[in-house]
Short mmCIF file of C-alpha atoms in Angstrom, two decimals:
data_model
loop_
_atom_site.label_atom_id
_atom_site.label_comp_id
_atom_site.label_asym_id
_atom_site.label_seq_id
_atom_site.Cartn_x
_atom_site.Cartn_y
_atom_site.Cartn_z
CA MET A 106 0.00 0.00 0.00
CA ARG A 107 2.76 2.40 0.98
CA ALA A 108 4.72 1.49 -2.11
CA ALA A 109 1.69 2.20 -4.31
CA LEU A 110 1.11 5.58 -2.64
CA PHE A 111 4.78 6.45 -3.03
CA LEU A 112 4.70 5.61 -6.74
CA MET A 113 1.56 7.71 -7.22
CA TYR A 114 3.15 10.64 -5.40
CA PHE A 115 6.40 10.25 -7.34
CA ASP A 116 4.50 10.17 -10.65
CA TYR A 117 2.60 13.30 -9.61
CA ILE A 118 5.80 15.16 -8.78
CA CYS A 119 7.37 14.08 -12.08
CA LYS A 120 4.40 15.42 -14.04
CA ILE A 121 4.60 18.75 -12.25
CA TYR A 122 8.33 18.91 -12.97
CA GLU A 123 7.75 18.13 -16.64
CA LYS A 124 5.19 20.93 -16.88
CA LEU A 125 7.58 23.39 -15.27
CA MET A 126 10.39 22.37 -17.62
CA ALA A 127 8.07 22.78 -20.62
CA LEU A 128 7.40 26.42 -19.80
CA ASN A 129 8.96 28.77 -22.31
CA PHE A 130 11.66 31.27 -21.39
CA PHE A 131 9.30 34.17 -20.77
CA GLN A 132 6.94 32.08 -18.64
CA LYS A 133 9.77 30.86 -16.41
CA ILE A 134 11.00 34.40 -15.81
CA SER A 135 7.45 35.62 -15.20
CA ARG A 136 6.89 32.94 -12.57
CA ALA A 137 10.10 34.03 -10.86
CA VAL A 138 8.72 37.53 -10.25
CA ALA A 139 5.03 36.71 -9.86
CA GLY A 140 3.20 38.71 -7.17
CA LYS A 141 6.02 41.23 -6.71
CA SER A 142 5.65 44.94 -7.43
CA ARG A 143 9.33 45.73 -7.13
CA VAL A 144 12.63 43.93 -7.55
CA ASP A 145 14.37 42.70 -4.40
CA ASP A 146 16.85 39.99 -3.41
CA THR A 147 14.16 37.32 -3.47
CA ILE A 148 13.23 38.25 -7.03
CA LEU A 149 16.86 38.07 -8.13
CA ASP A 150 17.33 34.68 -6.45
CA ASN A 151 14.22 33.36 -8.20
CA MET A 152 15.36 34.79 -11.50
CA GLU A 153 18.77 33.18 -11.12
CA GLU A 154 17.10 29.81 -10.67
CA ALA A 155 14.80 30.43 -13.65
CA LEU A 156 17.69 31.37 -15.94
CA ILE A 157 19.62 28.24 -14.98
CA GLU A 158 16.51 26.17 -15.78
CA THR A 159 16.69 27.49 -19.36
CA ASP A 160 20.16 25.91 -19.63
CA MET A 161 21.88 29.26 -19.89
CA GLY A 162 24.71 27.94 -17.75
CA VAL A 163 25.88 29.04 -14.32
CA ASP A 164 28.65 31.40 -15.50
CA THR A 165 26.41 33.30 -17.91
CA THR A 166 23.55 33.40 -15.42
CA LEU A 167 25.75 34.84 -12.67
CA LYS A 168 27.07 37.45 -15.09
CA ILE A 169 23.51 38.58 -15.82
CA ILE A 170 22.43 38.52 -12.16
CA ASP A 171 25.49 40.53 -11.09
CA ASN A 172 24.63 43.22 -13.64
CA LEU A 173 20.99 43.20 -12.53
CA GLU A 174 22.04 43.63 -8.90
CA GLU A 175 24.19 46.62 -9.81
CA ARG A 176 21.31 48.16 -11.75
CA VAL A 177 18.83 47.60 -8.91
CA ALA A 178 21.23 49.06 -6.35
CA ARG A 179 21.80 52.12 -8.52
CA ASP A 180 18.18 52.78 -9.44
CA LYS A 181 16.83 51.92 -5.97
CA TYR A 182 13.49 50.93 -7.49
CA MET A 183 12.76 48.73 -10.49
CA ASP A 184 9.41 47.25 -11.47
CA PHE A 185 8.69 44.17 -13.60
CA ASP A 186 8.66 45.97 -16.95
CA GLU A 187 11.95 47.71 -16.23
CA LEU A 188 13.49 44.43 -15.11
CA MET A 189 12.41 42.60 -18.27
CA GLY A 190 13.64 45.44 -20.44
CA PHE A 191 17.06 45.35 -18.80
CA LEU A 192 17.19 41.56 -19.02
CA ARG A 193 16.42 41.78 -22.74
CA GLU A 194 19.25 44.28 -23.18
CA GLU A 195 21.65 42.02 -21.28
CA ILE A 196 20.84 38.96 -23.39
CA ASP A 197 21.05 40.91 -26.63
CA SER A 198 24.45 42.24 -25.55
CA LEU A 199 25.74 38.74 -24.75
CA LEU A 200 24.68 37.50 -28.19
CA ASP A 201 26.23 40.46 -29.99
CA LEU A 202 29.70 39.47 -31.17
CA GLY A 203 29.99 42.51 -33.41
CA ILE A 204 29.67 40.51 -36.63
CA ASP A 205 26.11 41.36 -37.67
CA GLU A 206 27.34 43.11 -40.81
CA GLN A 207 29.28 40.06 -41.96
CA PRO A 208 27.51 37.50 -44.20
CA ILE A 209 26.66 34.21 -42.51
CA ILE A 210 27.98 32.44 -45.58
CA ASP A 211 30.40 34.32 -47.82
CA PHE A 212 29.35 33.00 -51.20
CA SER A 213 32.02 35.14 -52.88
CA LYS A 214 34.47 32.43 -51.80
CA LYS A 215 34.07 29.48 -54.14
CA PRO A 216 33.84 26.85 -53.03
CA TYR A 217 32.87 27.82 -49.49
CA VAL A 218 33.89 24.73 -47.54
CA ILE A 219 32.10 23.89 -44.29
CA LEU A 220 33.56 21.12 -42.13
CA VAL A 221 30.73 19.80 -39.96
CA VAL A 222 31.64 18.26 -36.60
CA GLY A 223 29.77 16.92 -33.58
CA VAL A 224 29.12 13.76 -31.58
CA ASN A 225 26.77 11.06 -32.81
CA GLY A 226 23.11 11.60 -32.05
CA VAL A 227 22.97 15.40 -32.13
CA GLY A 228 21.54 15.54 -35.64
CA LYS A 229 24.80 16.29 -37.46
CA THR A 230 24.10 14.42 -40.70
CA THR A 231 20.47 15.57 -40.69
CA THR A 232 21.66 19.16 -40.33
CA ILE A 233 23.95 18.69 -43.32
CA GLY A 234 20.99 17.49 -45.37
CA LYS A 235 18.90 20.46 -44.31
CA LEU A 236 21.75 22.86 -45.09
CA ALA A 237 22.13 21.31 -48.53
CA HIS A 238 18.42 21.85 -49.13
CA LEU A 239 18.62 25.43 -47.82
CA PHE A 240 21.54 26.37 -50.06
CA LYS A 241 20.07 24.56 -53.06
CA SER A 242 16.81 26.51 -52.63
CA GLN A 243 18.90 29.69 -52.85
CA GLY A 244 20.19 28.62 -56.23
CA LYS A 245 23.59 27.47 -55.03
CA LYS A 246 25.48 24.47 -56.35
CA VAL A 247 26.20 22.16 -53.42
CA VAL A 248 28.54 19.18 -53.00
CA LEU A 249 28.47 16.86 -49.99
CA GLY A 250 31.44 14.89 -48.71
CA ALA A 251 30.77 11.60 -46.90
CA ALA A 252 33.89 11.64 -44.72
CA ASP A 253 32.23 9.80 -41.84
CA THR A 254 33.58 6.43 -42.88
CA PHE A 255 33.90 5.27 -39.29
CA ARG A 256 30.25 4.71 -38.35
CA ALA A 257 28.24 1.93 -39.96
CA ALA A 258 25.61 3.19 -42.43
CA ALA A 259 26.80 6.80 -42.14
CA VAL A 260 27.67 6.95 -45.83
CA ASP A 261 24.27 5.53 -46.74
CA GLN A 262 22.54 8.02 -44.48
CA ILE A 263 24.15 11.10 -45.99
CA SER A 264 23.65 9.65 -49.49
CA ILE A 265 19.92 9.56 -48.82
CA TRP A 266 19.99 13.21 -47.76
CA ALA A 267 21.95 14.14 -50.90
CA GLU A 268 19.30 12.47 -53.03
CA ARG A 269 16.47 14.18 -51.14
CA ALA A 270 18.12 17.58 -51.48
CA GLY A 271 19.06 16.96 -55.09
CA VAL A 272 22.78 17.69 -54.69
CA ASP A 273 26.02 15.93 -55.64
CA ILE A 274 27.94 13.76 -53.21
CA VAL A 275 31.48 12.39 -53.09
CA LYS A 276 31.89 9.13 -51.18
CA GLN A 277 34.02 6.04 -50.76
CA LYS A 278 33.41 2.72 -49.08
CA MET A 279 33.15 2.39 -45.30
CA GLY A 280 36.54 2.28 -43.61
CA SER A 281 38.20 4.52 -46.20
CA ASP A 282 40.51 7.30 -45.09
CA PRO A 283 38.25 10.28 -44.15
CA ALA A 284 40.94 12.76 -45.15
CA SER A 285 41.06 11.19 -48.61
CA VAL A 286 37.30 11.65 -48.95
CA ALA A 287 37.58 15.27 -47.86
CA PHE A 288 40.38 15.94 -50.34
CA ASP A 289 38.41 14.37 -53.21
CA THR A 290 35.30 16.31 -52.22
CA VAL A 291 36.99 19.70 -52.31
CA LYS A 292 38.80 18.87 -55.56
CA SER A 293 35.53 17.74 -57.11
CA ALA A 294 33.78 20.93 -55.95
CA VAL A 295 36.48 23.07 -57.56
CA ALA A 296 36.17 21.14 -60.83
CA ARG A 297 32.37 21.48 -60.79
CA ASP A 298 32.52 25.18 -59.91
CA ALA A 299 30.40 24.49 -56.82
CA ASP A 300 29.38 27.25 -54.43
CA VAL A 301 29.24 25.31 -51.17
CA VAL A 302 30.85 22.13 -49.82
CA LEU A 303 29.52 20.34 -46.75
CA ILE A 304 31.83 17.67 -45.33
CA ASP A 305 30.44 15.18 -42.81
CA THR A 306 32.86 13.82 -40.21
CA ALA A 307 32.74 10.95 -37.74
CA GLY A 308 31.04 11.66 -34.43
CA ARG A 309 33.79 12.34 -31.93
CA LEU A 310 34.09 11.63 -28.24
CA HIS A 311 36.71 13.27 -26.06
CA ASN A 312 38.18 9.87 -25.16
CA ARG A 313 38.73 8.94 -28.81
CA ILE A 314 41.98 10.80 -29.35
CA ASP A 315 42.48 9.22 -32.76
CA LEU A 316 39.19 10.61 -34.05
CA MET A 317 39.86 14.03 -32.57
CA ASN A 318 43.33 14.15 -34.17
CA GLU A 319 41.76 13.19 -37.47
CA LEU A 320 40.05 16.59 -37.61
CA SER A 321 43.43 18.30 -37.99
CA LYS A 322 44.33 15.97 -40.82
CA ILE A 323 41.06 16.68 -42.62
CA ARG A 324 41.57 20.42 -42.26
CA ASN A 325 45.07 20.14 -43.70
CA VAL A 326 44.01 18.18 -46.78
CA CYS A 327 41.17 20.61 -47.46
CA SER A 328 43.72 23.41 -47.50
CA LYS A 329 45.88 21.44 -49.94
CA ALA A 330 42.93 20.80 -52.23
CA CYS A 331 41.91 24.47 -52.15
CA PRO A 332 44.00 27.04 -50.26
CA GLY A 333 42.09 28.89 -47.56
CA THR A 334 39.65 26.09 -46.85
CA PRO A 335 37.86 24.99 -44.80
CA ASN A 336 36.17 28.38 -44.48
CA ASP A 337 34.04 27.29 -41.55
CA VAL A 338 34.15 24.57 -38.90
CA LEU A 339 30.53 24.14 -37.85
CA LEU A 340 29.83 22.41 -34.54
CA VAL A 341 26.38 20.81 -34.27
CA LEU A 342 24.88 20.71 -30.77
CA ASP A 343 21.57 19.37 -29.47
CA ALA A 344 19.64 21.96 -27.40
CA SER A 345 17.79 19.22 -25.53
CA THR A 346 21.02 17.89 -23.97
CA GLY A 347 21.35 20.98 -21.80
CA GLN A 348 24.68 21.32 -20.03
CA ASN A 349 26.10 18.38 -21.97
CA ALA A 350 26.16 20.68 -25.01
CA PHE A 351 28.61 22.95 -23.17
CA GLN A 352 30.87 20.00 -22.38
CA GLN A 353 30.84 18.89 -26.02
CA ALA A 354 31.72 22.42 -27.12
CA LYS A 355 34.66 22.47 -24.71
CA GLU A 356 36.02 19.17 -26.04
CA PHE A 357 35.77 20.21 -29.68
CA ALA A 358 37.25 23.63 -28.96
CA ARG A 359 40.31 21.81 -27.60
CA ALA A 360 40.59 19.65 -30.71
CA THR A 361 40.06 22.23 -33.43
CA ASP A 362 39.16 25.85 -34.09
CA ILE A 363 35.37 25.97 -33.97
CA THR A 364 34.15 28.96 -35.97
CA SER A 365 30.36 28.56 -35.78
CA ILE A 366 27.57 26.56 -34.14
CA ALA A 367 24.31 25.01 -35.28
CA VAL A 368 21.80 24.26 -32.53
CA THR A 369 19.34 21.46 -33.26
CA LYS A 370 16.05 20.43 -31.63
CA LEU A 371 15.28 23.97 -30.51
CA ASP A 372 11.56 23.30 -30.87
CA GLY A 373 10.57 25.97 -28.36
CA THR A 374 12.14 28.54 -26.05
CA ALA A 375 12.08 26.42 -22.88
CA LYS A 376 15.77 25.66 -23.42
CA GLY A 377 16.56 28.82 -25.39
CA GLY A 378 19.07 29.88 -22.77
CA VAL A 379 21.54 27.32 -24.11
CA VAL A 380 22.05 29.52 -27.18
CA VAL A 381 22.86 32.53 -25.01
CA GLY A 382 25.23 30.55 -22.83
CA LEU A 383 27.11 29.00 -25.75
CA VAL A 384 27.72 32.33 -27.48
CA ASP A 385 28.74 34.01 -24.23
CA GLN A 386 31.09 31.26 -23.06
CA PHE A 387 32.77 30.40 -26.36
CA LYS A 388 32.49 33.69 -28.29
CA VAL A 389 31.48 31.71 -31.36
CA PRO A 390 28.37 32.69 -33.34
CA VAL A 391 25.32 30.47 -33.68
CA LYS A 392 24.64 30.48 -37.42
CA PHE A 393 21.79 28.00 -37.75
CA ILE A 394 18.94 26.67 -35.63
CA GLY A 395 16.97 23.50 -36.25
CA THR A 396 13.37 23.41 -35.04
CA GLY A 397 12.06 20.10 -36.33
CA GLU A 398 12.67 17.02 -38.47
CA GLY A 399 11.48 18.32 -41.84
CA MET A 400 13.73 19.57 -44.64
CA GLU A 401 12.49 23.11 -44.11
CA ASP A 402 13.01 23.05 -40.33
CA LEU A 403 16.36 24.81 -40.37
CA SER A 404 17.01 28.52 -40.64
CA TYR A 405 19.69 31.16 -40.36
CA PHE A 406 20.06 32.46 -36.82
CA ASP A 407 18.71 35.99 -36.41
CA ARG A 408 19.88 37.54 -33.13
CA LYS A 409 17.22 40.25 -32.93
CA LYS A 410 14.42 37.87 -33.81
CA PHE A 411 15.66 35.27 -31.33
CA VAL A 412 15.76 37.74 -28.43
CA GLU A 413 12.30 38.98 -29.34
CA THR A 414 11.01 35.42 -29.37
CA LEU A 415 12.45 34.70 -25.92
CA PHE A 416 10.37 37.49 -24.45
CA ASN A 417 7.14 36.51 -26.11
CA PRO A 418 5.14 33.41 -25.13
CA GLU A 419 5.21 31.84 -28.56
CA ASP A 420 6.88 28.85 -30.17
CA LEU A 421 10.20 29.46 -31.92
CA ARG A 422 8.78 27.97 -35.12
CA LYS A 423 6.06 30.62 -35.48
#
């Protein structure tokens, strides 16, 4: 009897927790200040907890709270609207790396080579397929490179995406040298006068030193095939993994120079803080966000639009 009651209570608590976690960014912040007419220490403590729940990360959260405390102490009085306005300014500032005027993809560089990295399961190959579709829809000539020859069926998987997107692909059999595939891909793209090259790589783990070292080799052969490439090393991270995404970013930053990030499975703003934390901690821009499984469910990251969405109770896909 007691065991049954305990299970019922545990299930009830889990459902409440799930509902709280499903709240979007704005709703979590609103709950933190509910019933208060002015900002005080309790409000700031609640807001700190709410920001951490959005997977913004402790370091970024403390940076924001410290600035809020200074503002409250200086202004003596701050109401909810003023607090939210200042919080919006803080988040926008953290996301601003001073590169808004630069093109996300510099199509003047042909071919523009993107080396795509990330651990297995984050949606790396799917993101490559979506990117191929996105660039193809913009009238660009795209070539894919199936350099993930380590994982079973990886070549088949990216081949399917190439067919769906209607783009060319360079591949070899499983177990082939990934660097060789990358070299052939870039050379083929040059010969075909392609605009964009997307090279898939094997999912890395920090304890697989051989796979991590392979990234340097791939980068070197790309440069030999076409000087100045790769133009971008795109790290794919899964928003739903929370703090694990930060750990993955740290490991890849040690192994190679990450120049941009794509965040997948950002289906709502409940975990939108992870984007803010990643940009703040690594000073690397988020260029793309994935919001679903369909071919169209990938878009360029728009800083202003993203911040606006965080402070409105609406789904990121709307």
